[in-house]
Short mmCIF file of C-alpha atoms in Angstrom, two decimals:
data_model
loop_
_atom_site.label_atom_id
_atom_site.label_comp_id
_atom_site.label_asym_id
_atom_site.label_seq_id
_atom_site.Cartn_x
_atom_site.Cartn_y
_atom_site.Cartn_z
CA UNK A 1 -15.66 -18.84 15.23
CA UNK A 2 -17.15 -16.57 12.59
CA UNK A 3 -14.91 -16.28 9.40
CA UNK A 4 -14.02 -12.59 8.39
CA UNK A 5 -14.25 -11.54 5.36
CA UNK A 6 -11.52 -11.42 3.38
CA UNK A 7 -10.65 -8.61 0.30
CA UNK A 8 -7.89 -9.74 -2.00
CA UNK A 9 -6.31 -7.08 -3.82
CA UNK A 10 -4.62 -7.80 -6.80
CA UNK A 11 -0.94 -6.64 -8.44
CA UNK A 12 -2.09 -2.75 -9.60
CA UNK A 13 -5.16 -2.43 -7.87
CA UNK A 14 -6.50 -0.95 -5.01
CA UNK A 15 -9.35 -1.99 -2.80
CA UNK A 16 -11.50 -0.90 0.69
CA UNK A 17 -12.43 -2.61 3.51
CA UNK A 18 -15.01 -1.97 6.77
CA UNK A 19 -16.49 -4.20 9.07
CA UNK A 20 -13.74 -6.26 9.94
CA UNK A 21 -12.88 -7.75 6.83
CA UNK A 22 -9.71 -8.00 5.93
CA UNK A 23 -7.52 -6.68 2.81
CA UNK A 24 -4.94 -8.72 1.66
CA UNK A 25 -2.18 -8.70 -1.31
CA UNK A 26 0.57 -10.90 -2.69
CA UNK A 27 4.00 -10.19 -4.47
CA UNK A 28 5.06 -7.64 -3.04
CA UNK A 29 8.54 -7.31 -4.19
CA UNK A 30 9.92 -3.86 -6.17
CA UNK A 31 5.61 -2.94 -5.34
CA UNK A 32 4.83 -1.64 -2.29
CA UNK A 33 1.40 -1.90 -0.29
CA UNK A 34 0.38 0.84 0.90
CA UNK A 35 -2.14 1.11 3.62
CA UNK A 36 -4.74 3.81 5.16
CA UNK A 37 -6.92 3.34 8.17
CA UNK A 38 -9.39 5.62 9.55
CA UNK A 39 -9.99 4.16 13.29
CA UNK A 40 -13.07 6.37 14.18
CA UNK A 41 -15.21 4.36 11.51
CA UNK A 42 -12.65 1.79 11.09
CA UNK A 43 -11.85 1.74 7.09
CA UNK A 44 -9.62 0.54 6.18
CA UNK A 45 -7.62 0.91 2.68
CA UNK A 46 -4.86 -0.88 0.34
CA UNK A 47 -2.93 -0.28 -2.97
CA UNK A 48 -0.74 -2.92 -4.18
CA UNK A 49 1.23 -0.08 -5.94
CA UNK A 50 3.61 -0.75 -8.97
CA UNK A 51 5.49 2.46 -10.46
CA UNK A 52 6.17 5.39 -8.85
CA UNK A 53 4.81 8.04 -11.21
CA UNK A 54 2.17 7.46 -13.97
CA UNK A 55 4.24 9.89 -16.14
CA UNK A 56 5.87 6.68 -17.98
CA UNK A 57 2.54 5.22 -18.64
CA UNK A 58 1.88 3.73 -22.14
CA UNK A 59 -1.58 2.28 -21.68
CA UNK A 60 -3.84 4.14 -23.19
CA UNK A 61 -6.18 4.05 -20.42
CA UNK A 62 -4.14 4.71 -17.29
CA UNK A 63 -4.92 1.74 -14.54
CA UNK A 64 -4.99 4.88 -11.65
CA UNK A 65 -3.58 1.78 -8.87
CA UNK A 66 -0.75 1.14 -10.97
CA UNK A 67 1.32 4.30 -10.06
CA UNK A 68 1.78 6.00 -6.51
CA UNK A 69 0.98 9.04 -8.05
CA UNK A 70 -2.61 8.20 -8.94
CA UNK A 71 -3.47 5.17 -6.60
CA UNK A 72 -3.42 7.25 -3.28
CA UNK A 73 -5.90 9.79 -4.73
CA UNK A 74 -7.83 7.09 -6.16
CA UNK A 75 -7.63 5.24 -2.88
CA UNK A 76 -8.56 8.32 -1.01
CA UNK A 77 -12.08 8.79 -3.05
CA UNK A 78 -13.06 6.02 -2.45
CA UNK A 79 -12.61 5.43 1.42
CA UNK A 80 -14.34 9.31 1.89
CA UNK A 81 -16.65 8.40 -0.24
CA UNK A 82 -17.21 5.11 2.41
CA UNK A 83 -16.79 7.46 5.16
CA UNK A 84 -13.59 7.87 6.50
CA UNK A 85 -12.20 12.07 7.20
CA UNK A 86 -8.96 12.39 5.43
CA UNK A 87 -7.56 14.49 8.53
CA UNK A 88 -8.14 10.76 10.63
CA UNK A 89 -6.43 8.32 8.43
CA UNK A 90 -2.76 7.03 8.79
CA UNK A 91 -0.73 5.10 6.85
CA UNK A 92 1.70 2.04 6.87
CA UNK A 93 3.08 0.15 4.10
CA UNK A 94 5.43 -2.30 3.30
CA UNK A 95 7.41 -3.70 0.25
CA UNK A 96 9.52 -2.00 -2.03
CA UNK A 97 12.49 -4.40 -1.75
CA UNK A 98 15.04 -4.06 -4.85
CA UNK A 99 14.85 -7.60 -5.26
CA UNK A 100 17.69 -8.17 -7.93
CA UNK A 101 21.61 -6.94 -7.11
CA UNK A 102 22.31 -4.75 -10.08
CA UNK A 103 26.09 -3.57 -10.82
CA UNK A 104 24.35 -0.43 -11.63
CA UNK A 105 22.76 2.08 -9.32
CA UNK A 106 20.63 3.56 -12.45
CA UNK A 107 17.98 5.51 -10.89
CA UNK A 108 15.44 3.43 -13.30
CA UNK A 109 16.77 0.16 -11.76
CA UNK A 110 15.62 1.14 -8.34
CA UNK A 111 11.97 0.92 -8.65
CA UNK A 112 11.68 -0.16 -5.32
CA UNK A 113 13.22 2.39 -3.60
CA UNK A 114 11.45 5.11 -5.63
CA UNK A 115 8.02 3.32 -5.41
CA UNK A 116 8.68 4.22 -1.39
CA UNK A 117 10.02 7.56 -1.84
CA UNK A 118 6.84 8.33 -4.15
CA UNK A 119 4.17 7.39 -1.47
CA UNK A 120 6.23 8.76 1.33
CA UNK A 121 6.45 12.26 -0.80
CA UNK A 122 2.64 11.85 -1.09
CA UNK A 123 1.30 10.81 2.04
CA UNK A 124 3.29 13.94 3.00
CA UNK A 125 1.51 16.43 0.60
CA UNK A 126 -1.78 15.04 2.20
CA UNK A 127 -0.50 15.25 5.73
CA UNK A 128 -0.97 12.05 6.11
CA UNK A 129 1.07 10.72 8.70
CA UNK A 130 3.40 6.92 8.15
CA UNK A 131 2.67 5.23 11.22
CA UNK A 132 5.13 2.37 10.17
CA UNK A 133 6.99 0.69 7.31
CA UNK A 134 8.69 -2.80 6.25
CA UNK A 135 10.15 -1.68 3.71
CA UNK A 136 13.54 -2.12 1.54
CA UNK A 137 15.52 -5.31 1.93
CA UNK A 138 15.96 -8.26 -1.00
CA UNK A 139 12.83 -10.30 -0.52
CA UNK A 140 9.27 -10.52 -0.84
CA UNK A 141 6.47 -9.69 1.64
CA UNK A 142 2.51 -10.97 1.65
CA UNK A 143 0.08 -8.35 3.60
CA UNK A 144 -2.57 -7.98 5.41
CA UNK A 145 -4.71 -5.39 6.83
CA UNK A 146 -7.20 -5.81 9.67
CA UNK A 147 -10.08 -2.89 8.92
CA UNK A 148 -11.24 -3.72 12.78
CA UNK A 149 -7.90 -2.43 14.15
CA UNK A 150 -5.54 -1.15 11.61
CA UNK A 151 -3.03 -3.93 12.29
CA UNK A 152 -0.97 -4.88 9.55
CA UNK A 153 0.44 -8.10 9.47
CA UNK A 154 3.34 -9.12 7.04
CA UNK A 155 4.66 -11.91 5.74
CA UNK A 156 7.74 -13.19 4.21
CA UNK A 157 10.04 -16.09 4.08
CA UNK A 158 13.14 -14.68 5.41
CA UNK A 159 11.27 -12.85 8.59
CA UNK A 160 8.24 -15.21 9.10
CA UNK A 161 4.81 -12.92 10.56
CA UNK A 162 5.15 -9.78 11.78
CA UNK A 163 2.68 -7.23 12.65
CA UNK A 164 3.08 -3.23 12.90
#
């Protein structure tokens, strides 16, 4: 059995994938992971996204696959620049849980929920279709993406392995 390659991708970044090899993040709780695919060439992309809008950044240098609003451009580059048409790729994605009961329903308290509603909004201006989601809930979720097939498998405590 030949091992595949596999691409970790870290808490705000971002990260492509051909050949086979797989993409893979951690953590995802209030962050979602968002996924493209292009099955023609079979690329395949991931952003382990944070915040939903880079318009509260204070970094002075803005990490582009910390917020929704700059990773899916970012991500986008880069997997045209590898090859992929934007008018082939589709999306999936998974996370965004609001992993701590608040008494509150502050909008700022629901980063989860907005971090979805950001990429959803989007993925939409870039008529790029959601193929699927896992997202909401209270717990975490591990992910991986398959660049042969566009498969994304998740993983969680609560739910076991899934794929979608």
């Amino acid at each position: 059995m030949i091992d595949q390659l596999l691409v970790k991708v870290g808490m705000a970044d971002l990260n492509i994938a051909c050949d086979g090899a797989q993409l893979k993040t951690t953590g995802l709780g209030s962050c979602v992971g968002l996924t493209l695919f292009d099955p023609l060439e079979r690329i395949g992309g991931m952003a382990h996204v944070m915040l939903p809008s880079s318009e509260i950044a204070r970094e002075a240098k803005v990490n582009l696959a910390k917020y929704a609003d700059t990773a899916i451009p970012e991500l986008l580059e880069r997997m045209i620049a590898a090859g992929a048409k934007r008018e082939r790729l589709k999306a999936k994605m998974a996370g965004g849980a609001q992993m701590f009961a608040m008494s509150s329903q502050s909008d700022t308290l629901r980063i989860g929920p907005r971090n979805v509603e950001s990429c959803t909004s989007i993925l939409s201006a870039y008529h790029i279709p959601i193929l699927s989601r896992d997202t909401g809930g209270s717990f975490g979720r591990t992910i991986e993406l398959d660049s042969s097939n566009g498969i994304l498998r998740i993983k969680s405590m609560q739910y076991g392995v899934k794929e979608i």
